[in-house]
Coordinates of C-alpha atoms in Angstrom, one line a residue:
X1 CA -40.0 94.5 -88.1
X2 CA -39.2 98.2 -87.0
X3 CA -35.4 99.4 -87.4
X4 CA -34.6 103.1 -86.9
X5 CA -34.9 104.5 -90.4
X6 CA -32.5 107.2 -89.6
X7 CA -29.9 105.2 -88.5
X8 CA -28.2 102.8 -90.8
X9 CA -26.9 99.1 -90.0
X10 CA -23.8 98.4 -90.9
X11 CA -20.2 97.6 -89.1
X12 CA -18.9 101.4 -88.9
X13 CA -15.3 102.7 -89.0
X14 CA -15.6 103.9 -85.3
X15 CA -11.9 102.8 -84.0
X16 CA -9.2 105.3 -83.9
X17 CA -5.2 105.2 -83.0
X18 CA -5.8 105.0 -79.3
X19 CA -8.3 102.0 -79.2
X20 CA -6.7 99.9 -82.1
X21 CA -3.3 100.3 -79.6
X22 CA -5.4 99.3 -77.0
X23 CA -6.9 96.6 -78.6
X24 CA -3.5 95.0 -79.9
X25 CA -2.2 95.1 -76.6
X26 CA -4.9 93.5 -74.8
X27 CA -4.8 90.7 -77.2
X28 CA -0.7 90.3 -77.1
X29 CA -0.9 90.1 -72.9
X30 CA -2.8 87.2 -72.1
X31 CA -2.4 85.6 -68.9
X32 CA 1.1 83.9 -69.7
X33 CA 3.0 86.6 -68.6
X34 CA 1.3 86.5 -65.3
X35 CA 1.3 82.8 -64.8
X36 CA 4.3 81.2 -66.6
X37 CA 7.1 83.3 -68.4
X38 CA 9.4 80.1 -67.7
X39 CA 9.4 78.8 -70.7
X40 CA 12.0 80.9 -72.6
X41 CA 14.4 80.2 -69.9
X42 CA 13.9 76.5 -70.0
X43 CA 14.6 76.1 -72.9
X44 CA 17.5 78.6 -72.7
X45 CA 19.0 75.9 -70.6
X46 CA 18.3 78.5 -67.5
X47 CA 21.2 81.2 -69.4
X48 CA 19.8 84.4 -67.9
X49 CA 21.3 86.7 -70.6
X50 CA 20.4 84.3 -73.9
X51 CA 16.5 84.6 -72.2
X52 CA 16.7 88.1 -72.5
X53 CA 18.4 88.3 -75.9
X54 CA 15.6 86.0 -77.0
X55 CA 12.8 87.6 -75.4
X56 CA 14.1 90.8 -77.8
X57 CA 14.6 88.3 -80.7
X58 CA 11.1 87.3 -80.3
X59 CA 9.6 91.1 -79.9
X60 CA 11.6 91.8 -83.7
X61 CA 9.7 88.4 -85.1
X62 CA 6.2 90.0 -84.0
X63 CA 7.1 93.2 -85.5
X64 CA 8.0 91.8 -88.8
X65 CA 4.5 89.4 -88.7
X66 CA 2.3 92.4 -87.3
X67 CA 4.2 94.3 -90.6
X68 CA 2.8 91.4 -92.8
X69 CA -0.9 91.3 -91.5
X70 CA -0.7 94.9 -91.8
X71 CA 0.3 94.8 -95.2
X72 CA -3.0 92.7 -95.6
X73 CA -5.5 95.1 -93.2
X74 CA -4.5 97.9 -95.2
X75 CA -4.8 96.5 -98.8
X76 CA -8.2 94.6 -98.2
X77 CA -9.6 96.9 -95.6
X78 CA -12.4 94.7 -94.5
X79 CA -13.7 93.2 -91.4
X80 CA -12.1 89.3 -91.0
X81 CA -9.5 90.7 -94.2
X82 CA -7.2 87.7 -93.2
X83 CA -10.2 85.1 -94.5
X84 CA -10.7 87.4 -97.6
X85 CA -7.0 87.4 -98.5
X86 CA -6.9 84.0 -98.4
X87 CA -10.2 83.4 -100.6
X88 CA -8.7 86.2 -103.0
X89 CA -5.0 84.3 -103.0
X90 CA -6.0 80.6 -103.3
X91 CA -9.7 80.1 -104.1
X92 CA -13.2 79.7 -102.3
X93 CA -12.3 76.0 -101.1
X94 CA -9.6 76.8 -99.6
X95 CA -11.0 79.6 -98.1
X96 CA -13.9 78.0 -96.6
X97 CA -11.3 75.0 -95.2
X98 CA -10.4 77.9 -93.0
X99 CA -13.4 79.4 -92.3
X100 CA -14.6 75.2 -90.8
X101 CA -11.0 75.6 -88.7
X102 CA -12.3 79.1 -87.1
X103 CA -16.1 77.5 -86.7
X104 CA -14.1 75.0 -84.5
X105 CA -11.0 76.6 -83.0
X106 CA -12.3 79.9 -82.1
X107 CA -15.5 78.0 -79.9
X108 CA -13.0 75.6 -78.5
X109 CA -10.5 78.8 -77.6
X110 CA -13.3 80.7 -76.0
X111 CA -14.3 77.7 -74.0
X112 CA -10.7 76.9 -72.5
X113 CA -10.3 81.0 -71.7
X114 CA -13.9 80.6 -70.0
X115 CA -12.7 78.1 -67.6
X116 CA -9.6 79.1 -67.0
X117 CA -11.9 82.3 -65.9
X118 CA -13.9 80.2 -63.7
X119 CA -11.4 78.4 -62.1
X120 CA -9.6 81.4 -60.8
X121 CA -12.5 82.7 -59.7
X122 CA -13.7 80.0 -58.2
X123 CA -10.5 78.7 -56.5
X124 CA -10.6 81.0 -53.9
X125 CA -13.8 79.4 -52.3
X126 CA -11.9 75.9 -52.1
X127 CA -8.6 77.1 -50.3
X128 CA -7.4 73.4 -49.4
X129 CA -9.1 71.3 -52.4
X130 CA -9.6 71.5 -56.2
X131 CA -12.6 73.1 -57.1
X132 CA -15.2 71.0 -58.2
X133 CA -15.9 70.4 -61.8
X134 CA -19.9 71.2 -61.8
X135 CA -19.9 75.1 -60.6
X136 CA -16.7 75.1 -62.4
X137 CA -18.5 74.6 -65.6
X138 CA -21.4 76.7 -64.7
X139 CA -19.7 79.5 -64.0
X140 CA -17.5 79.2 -67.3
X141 CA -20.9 78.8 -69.3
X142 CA -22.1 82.0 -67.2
X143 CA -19.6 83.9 -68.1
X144 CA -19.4 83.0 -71.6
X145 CA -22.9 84.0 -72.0
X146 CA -22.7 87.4 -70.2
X147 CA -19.8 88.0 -73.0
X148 CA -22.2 87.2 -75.8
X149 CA -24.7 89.2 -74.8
X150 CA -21.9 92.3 -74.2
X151 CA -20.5 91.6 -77.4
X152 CA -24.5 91.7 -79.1
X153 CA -24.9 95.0 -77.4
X154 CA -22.5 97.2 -79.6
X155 CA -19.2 98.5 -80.0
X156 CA -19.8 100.7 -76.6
X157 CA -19.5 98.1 -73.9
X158 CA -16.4 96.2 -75.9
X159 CA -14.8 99.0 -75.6
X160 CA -14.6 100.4 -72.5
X161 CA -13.7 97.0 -71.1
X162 CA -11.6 96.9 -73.1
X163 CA -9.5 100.6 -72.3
X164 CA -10.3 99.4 -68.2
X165 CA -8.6 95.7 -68.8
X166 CA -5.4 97.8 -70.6
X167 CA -5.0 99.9 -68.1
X168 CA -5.4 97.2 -65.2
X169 CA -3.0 94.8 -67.3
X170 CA -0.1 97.9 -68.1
X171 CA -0.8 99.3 -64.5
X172 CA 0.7 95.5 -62.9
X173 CA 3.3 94.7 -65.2
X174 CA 4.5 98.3 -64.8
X175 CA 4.5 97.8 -61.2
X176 CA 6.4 94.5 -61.3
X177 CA 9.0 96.3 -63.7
X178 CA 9.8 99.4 -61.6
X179 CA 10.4 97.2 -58.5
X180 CA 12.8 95.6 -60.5
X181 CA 14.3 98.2 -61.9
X182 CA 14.7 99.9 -58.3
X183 CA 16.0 96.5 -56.5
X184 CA 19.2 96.9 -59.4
X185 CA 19.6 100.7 -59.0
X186 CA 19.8 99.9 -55.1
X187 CA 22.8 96.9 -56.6
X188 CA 22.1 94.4 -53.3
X189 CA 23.8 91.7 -54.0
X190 CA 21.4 89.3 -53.8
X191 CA 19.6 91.0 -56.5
X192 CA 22.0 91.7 -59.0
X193 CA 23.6 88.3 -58.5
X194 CA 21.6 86.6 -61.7
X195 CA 22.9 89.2 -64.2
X196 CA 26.2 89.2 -63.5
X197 CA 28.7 86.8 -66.1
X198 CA 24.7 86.2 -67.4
X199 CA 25.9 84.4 -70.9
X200 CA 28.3 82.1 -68.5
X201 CA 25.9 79.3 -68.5
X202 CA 25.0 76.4 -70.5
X203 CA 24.4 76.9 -74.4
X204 CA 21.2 75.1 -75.6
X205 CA 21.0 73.3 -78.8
X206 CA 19.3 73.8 -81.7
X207 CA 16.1 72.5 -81.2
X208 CA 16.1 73.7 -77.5
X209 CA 17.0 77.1 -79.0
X210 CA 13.7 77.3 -81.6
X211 CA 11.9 75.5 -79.1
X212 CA 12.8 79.4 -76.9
X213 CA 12.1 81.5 -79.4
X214 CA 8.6 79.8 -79.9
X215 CA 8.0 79.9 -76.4
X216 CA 8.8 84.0 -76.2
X217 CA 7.3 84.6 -79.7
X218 CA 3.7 83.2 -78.6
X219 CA 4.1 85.8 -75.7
X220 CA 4.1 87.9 -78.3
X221 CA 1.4 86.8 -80.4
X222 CA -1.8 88.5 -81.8
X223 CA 0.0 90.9 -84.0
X224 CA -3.0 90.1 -86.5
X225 CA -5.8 91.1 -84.6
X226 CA -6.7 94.0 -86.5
X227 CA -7.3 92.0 -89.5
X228 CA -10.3 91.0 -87.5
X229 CA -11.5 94.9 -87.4
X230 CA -9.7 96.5 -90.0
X231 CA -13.2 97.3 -91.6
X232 CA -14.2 99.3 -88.3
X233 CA -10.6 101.0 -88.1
X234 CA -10.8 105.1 -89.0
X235 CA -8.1 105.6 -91.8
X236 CA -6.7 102.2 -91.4
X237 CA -3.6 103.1 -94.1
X238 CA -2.7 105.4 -91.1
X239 CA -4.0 103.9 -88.2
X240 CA -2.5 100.5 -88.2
X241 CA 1.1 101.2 -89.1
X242 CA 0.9 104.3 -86.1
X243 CA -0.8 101.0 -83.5
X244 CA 2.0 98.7 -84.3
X245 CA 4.9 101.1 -84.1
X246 CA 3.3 102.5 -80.6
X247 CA 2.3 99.1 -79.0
X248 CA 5.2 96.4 -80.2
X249 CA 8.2 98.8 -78.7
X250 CA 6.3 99.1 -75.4
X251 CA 5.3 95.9 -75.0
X252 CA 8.8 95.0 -75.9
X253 CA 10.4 97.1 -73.2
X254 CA 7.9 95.9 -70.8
X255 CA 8.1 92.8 -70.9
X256 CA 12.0 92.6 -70.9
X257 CA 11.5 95.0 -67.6
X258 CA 9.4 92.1 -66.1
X259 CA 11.6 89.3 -66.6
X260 CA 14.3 91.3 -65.5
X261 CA 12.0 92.1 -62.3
X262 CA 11.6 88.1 -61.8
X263 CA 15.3 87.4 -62.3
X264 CA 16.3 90.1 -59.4
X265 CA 13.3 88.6 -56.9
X266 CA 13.7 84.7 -58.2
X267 CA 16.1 82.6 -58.7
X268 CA 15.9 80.4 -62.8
X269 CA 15.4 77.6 -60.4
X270 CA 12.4 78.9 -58.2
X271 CA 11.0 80.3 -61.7
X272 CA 11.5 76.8 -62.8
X273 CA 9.8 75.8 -60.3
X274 CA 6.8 77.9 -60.0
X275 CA 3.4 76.7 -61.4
X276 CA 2.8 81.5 -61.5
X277 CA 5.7 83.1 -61.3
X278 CA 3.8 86.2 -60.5
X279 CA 2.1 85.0 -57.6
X280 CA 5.5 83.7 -56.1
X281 CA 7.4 87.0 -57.3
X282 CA 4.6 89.0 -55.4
X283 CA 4.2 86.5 -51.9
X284 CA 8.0 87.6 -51.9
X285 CA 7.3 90.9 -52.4
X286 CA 4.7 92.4 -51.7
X287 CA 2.7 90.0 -49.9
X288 CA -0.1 91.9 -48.9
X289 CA -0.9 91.9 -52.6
X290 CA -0.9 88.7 -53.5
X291 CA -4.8 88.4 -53.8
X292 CA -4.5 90.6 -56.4
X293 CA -2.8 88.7 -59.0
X294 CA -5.8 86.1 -59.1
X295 CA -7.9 88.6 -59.5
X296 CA -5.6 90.8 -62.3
X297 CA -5.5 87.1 -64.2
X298 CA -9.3 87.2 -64.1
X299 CA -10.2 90.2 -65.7
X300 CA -6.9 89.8 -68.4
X301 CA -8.9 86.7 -69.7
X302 CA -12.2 88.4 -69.0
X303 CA -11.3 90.7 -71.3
X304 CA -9.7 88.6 -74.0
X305 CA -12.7 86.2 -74.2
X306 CA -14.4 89.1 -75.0
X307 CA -12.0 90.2 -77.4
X308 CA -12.2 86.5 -79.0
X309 CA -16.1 86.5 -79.3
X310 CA -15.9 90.2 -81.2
X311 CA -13.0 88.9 -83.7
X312 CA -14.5 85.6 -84.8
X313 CA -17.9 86.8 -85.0
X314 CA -16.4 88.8 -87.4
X315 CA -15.2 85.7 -89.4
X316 CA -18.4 84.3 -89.2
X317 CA -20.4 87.6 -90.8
X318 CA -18.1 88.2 -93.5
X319 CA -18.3 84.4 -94.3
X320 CA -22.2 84.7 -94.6
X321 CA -21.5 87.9 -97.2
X322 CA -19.0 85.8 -99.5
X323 CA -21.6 83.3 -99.4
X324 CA -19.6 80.5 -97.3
X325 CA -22.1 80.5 -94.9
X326 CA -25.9 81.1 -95.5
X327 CA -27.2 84.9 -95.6
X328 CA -28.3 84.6 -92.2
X329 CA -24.9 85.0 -90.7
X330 CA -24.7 88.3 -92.5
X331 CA -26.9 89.5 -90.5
X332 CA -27.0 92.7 -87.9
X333 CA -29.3 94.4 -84.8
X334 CA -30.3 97.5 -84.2
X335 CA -26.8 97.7 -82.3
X336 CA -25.0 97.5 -85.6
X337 CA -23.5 93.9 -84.5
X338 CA -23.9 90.2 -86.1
X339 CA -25.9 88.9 -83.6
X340 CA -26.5 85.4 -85.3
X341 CA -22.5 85.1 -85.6
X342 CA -22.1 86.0 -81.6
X343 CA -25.0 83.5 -81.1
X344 CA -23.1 80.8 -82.7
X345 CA -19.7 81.0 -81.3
X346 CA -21.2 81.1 -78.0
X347 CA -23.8 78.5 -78.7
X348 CA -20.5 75.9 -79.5
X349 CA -18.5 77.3 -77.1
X350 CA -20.8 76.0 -74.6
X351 CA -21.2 73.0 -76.0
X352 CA -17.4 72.5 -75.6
X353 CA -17.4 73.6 -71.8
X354 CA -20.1 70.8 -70.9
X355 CA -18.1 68.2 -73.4
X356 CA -14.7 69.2 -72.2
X357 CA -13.0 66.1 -73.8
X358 CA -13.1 68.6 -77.2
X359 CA -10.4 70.6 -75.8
X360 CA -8.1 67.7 -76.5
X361 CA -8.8 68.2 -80.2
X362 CA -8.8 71.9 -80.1
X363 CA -5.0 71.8 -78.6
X364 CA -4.6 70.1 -81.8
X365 CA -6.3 72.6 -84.0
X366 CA -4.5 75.3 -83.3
X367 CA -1.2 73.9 -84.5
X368 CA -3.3 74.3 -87.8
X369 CA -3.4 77.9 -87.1
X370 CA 0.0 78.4 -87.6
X371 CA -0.5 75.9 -91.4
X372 CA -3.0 78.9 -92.0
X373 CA -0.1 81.5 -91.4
X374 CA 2.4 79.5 -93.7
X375 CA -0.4 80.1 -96.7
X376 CA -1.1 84.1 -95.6
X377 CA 3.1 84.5 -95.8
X378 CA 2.6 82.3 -99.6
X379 CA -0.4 84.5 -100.4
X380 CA 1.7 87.6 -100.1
X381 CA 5.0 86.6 -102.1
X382 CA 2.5 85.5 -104.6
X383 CA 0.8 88.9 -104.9
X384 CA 4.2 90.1 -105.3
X385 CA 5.6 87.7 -108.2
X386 CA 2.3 87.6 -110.0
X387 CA 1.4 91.1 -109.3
X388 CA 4.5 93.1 -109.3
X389 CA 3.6 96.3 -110.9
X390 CA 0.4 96.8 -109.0
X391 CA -0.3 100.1 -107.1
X392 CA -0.4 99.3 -103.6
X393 CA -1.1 101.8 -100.8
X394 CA 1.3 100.0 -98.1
X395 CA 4.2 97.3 -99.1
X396 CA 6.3 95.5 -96.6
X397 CA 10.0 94.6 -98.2
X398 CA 9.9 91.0 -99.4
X399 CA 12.3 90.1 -96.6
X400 CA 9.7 90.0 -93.9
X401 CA 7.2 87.7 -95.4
X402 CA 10.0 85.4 -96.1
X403 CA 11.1 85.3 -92.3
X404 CA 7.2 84.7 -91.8
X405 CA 7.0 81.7 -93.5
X406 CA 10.5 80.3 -92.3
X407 CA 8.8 80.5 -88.6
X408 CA 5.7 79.3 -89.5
X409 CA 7.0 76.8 -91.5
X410 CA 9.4 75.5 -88.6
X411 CA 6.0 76.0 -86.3
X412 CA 4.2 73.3 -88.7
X413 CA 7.1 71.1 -89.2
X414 CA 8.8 70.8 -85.8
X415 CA 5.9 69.7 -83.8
X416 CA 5.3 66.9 -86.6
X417 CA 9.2 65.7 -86.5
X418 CA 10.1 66.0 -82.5
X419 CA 6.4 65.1 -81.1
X420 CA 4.8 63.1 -84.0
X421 CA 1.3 61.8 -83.1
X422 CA -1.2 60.6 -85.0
X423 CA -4.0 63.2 -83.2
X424 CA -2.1 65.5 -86.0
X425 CA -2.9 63.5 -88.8
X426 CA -6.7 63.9 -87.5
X427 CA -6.5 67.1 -87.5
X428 CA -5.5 67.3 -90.6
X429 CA -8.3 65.2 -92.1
X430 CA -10.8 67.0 -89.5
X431 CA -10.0 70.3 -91.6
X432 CA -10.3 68.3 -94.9
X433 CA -13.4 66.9 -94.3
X434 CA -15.0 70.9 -94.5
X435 CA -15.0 69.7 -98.5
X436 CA -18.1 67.0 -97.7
X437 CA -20.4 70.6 -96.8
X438 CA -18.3 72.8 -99.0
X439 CA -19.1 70.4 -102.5
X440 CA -23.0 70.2 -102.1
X441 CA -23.9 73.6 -100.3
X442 CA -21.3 76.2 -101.9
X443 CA -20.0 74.2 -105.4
X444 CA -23.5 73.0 -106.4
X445 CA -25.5 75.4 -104.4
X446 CA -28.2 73.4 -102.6
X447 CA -30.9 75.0 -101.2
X448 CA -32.4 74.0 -98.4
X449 CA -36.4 75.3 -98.3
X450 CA -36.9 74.4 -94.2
X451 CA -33.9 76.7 -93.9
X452 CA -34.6 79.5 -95.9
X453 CA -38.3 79.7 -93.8
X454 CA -36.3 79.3 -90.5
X455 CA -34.0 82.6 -91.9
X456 CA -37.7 84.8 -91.6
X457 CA -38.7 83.2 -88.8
X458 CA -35.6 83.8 -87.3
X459 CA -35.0 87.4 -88.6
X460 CA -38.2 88.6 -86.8
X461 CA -37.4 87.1 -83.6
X462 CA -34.0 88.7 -83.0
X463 CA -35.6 92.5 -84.7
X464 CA -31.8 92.0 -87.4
X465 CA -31.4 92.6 -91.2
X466 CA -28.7 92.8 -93.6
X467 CA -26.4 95.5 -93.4
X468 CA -26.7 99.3 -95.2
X469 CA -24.1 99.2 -98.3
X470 CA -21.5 101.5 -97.5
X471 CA -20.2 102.8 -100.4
X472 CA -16.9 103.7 -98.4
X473 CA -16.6 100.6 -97.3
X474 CA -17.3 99.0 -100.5
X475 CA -14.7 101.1 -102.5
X476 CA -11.9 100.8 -99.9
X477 CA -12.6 97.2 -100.1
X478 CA -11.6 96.7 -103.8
X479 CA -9.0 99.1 -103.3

């Protein structure tokens, strides 16, 4: 099959400072912000100035865990470097265990974001009903597909999405913020009334407490998305440091700007109370607007399903080049991208759209995600005890991996001690059973023949090949 001879196949280092701050920020502002920033105050027992003290408590926890994966992205300097780490830290079993837990949680993700994406843009066309489950579905699965095929296309159309959705997303909250900011400079009573003697109310306990900080730290969550793409980041010893010291402080002020805005429109109760708190902040203030906020929800998860499809595909490649999955997978087009990865993620994502009973299980999954965290925090004091005199090119202090693995601990542990079910315990042995494939493929090696002949058959339908070696990549790698 023809490739362009001139023009070599491989994932390139084409991000620089200004998309990787982009790209962290479109995968920290999902559509929670829009929809339901209650939680914190719920569980603050509805004490206006603990919220806010959390909500900054929570913005320090996602710097010191973005600090961590960083510590990781620039180290091992790879595409998917969290999977690496972990297969360099603890062994290939253990590796692939979470390579099966991204095969299944990043399909079932994709499908829940594509029909949340359907139903708000579908809702509109049912005003007075639910909107019916059938063209619910088929838009999900169309929209899913359109990603994939995006995603197959290159790096090009990713990103300029991707710059459009950051700007849309910044452009509202920003909006939201210096209304609120004007309504207490212009100190109307009625608007100021929620922050004054703010710490007066009710004190939560302990567990409602961590239950508040977990509910404002998973606003802040996806400090480790450039471990997806640290091996398409330009200088990433430079780059990633300069993206999480641009993008945590501004997302950090913004969002305490917004809930401020909400607090001076709403009062905890009608927050409470409200299914999107953005829709009811906007119908009171701006009501001529409020059609917008459907449509600003819609292209936020547009743009993170697209976002989710790039990351794990990358999971999935690098996975087929440690030889955890077969040599297919690490595989690319003429575009440069891992076509037979994309393929697959959207091939089970759509199976989980039609058979939407999965999601139940993936809700359950992705409390393992944060069991996957507790061994990345592990991995890292373990480089440090067994490795101490090793030259590294970045270092966190030992402090912050240690507050990483207290949260993530209390992440894995809470859930099983306040809520215990035995869907967990599935879980669990759902992730396990990963050794049944992992013993005869990847221990012993079996071949299958009908498999290998499908690879050619396959490699000549889709025009892909395996990747150029870069030797810059290679050498950063074992850096």
């Amino acid at each position: 099959f023809a490739m362009a001879k001139e023009k070599k196949i491989q994932l390139k280092r084409v991000f620089g400072y200004i998309w990787g701050t982009s790209f962290l920020i479109v995968n920290v502002i999902g559509a929670g912000i829009f929809v339901s920033p209650k939680g914190v105050l719920k569980y603050s027992c509805m004490n206006v100035g603990l919220s806010l003290c959390i909500w900054g408590g929570c913005a320090v926890l996602s710097m010191v865990t973005s600090l961590c994966y960083a510590e990781i992205a620039i180290n091992f300097p790879c595409s998917a470097c969290h999977y690496y780490f972990i297969k360099r830290c603890f062994g290939s079993p253990v590796a692939f265990l979470r390579l099966w837990t991204t095969l299944f949680l990043g399909p079932g993700i994709l499908a829940s974001q594509a029909l949340l994406l359907a139903e708000y843009g579908i809702q509109p066309f049912y005003p007075s009903c639910s909107a019916p489950n059938l063209p619910k579905k088929c838009l999900a699965l169309a929209m899913l597909w359109t990603v994939g095929i995006l995603t197959s296309c290159g790096v090009k159309q990713v990103t300029w999405l991707q710059l459009a959705s950051t700007v849309l997303k910044m452009s509202i909250l920003g909006l939201i913020s210096l209304i609120g900011v004007v309504l207490l400079v212009q100190g109307r009573q009625q608007n100021v009334r929620q922050f004054q003697n703010a710490f007066d109310g009710e004190l939560p306990d302990a567990i409602q407490f961590i239950e508040a900080v977990f509910q404002g730290y998973f606003a802040f969550s996806g400090g480790a998305c450039f471990t997806f793409i640290a091996g398409e980041l330009k200088k990433p010893r430079k780059t990633i440091p300069a993206i999480i010291f641009t993008a945590i402080p501004l997302l950090t002020v913004l969002y305490l700007l917004v809930n401020i805005s909400y607090l001076a429109v709403l009062t905890p109760r009608e927050i409470l109370s409200s299914d999107a708190v953005a829709v009811t902040w906007t119908d009171r203030m701006l009501p001529s607007l409020t059609w917008f906020i459907p449509f600003a929800i819609s292209a936020s998860l547009f743009s993170n399903l697209m976002i989710n499809v790039f990351d794990c595909s990358r999971v999935v490649y690098l996975a087929g080049q440690q030889g955890h999955l077969p040599l297919l997978f690490n595989t690319l087009n003429t575009y440069s991208s891992p076509l037979i990865s994309v393929l697959l993620l959207v091939i089970m994502g759509s199976l989980t759209i039609v058979i939407t009973n999965l999601i139940d299980l993936i809700n359950y999954l992705y409390f393992m995600s944060s069991f996957w965290s507790v061994l990345t925090a592990i991995g890292i004091l373990r480089r440090r005890l067994q490795e101490p005199d090793l030259t590294s090119p970045y270092k966190v202090p030992v402090l912050f991996p240690l507050v990483m693995l207290g949260m993530y601990l209390c992440m894995v542990v809470i859930p099983l001690v306040t809520s215990p079910s035995m869907h967990y315990m599935y879980a669990f042995l759902f992730i396990f059973s990963g050794l049944l494939l992992y013993v005869p493929l990847i221990h012993f090696k079996l071949r299958l023949a009908w498999f290998e002949k499908m690879t050619c058959y396959l490699q000549l339908l889709f025009n892909i090949c395996l990747p150029d070696v870069s030797d810059e990549q290679m050498s950063e790698v074992q850096t």
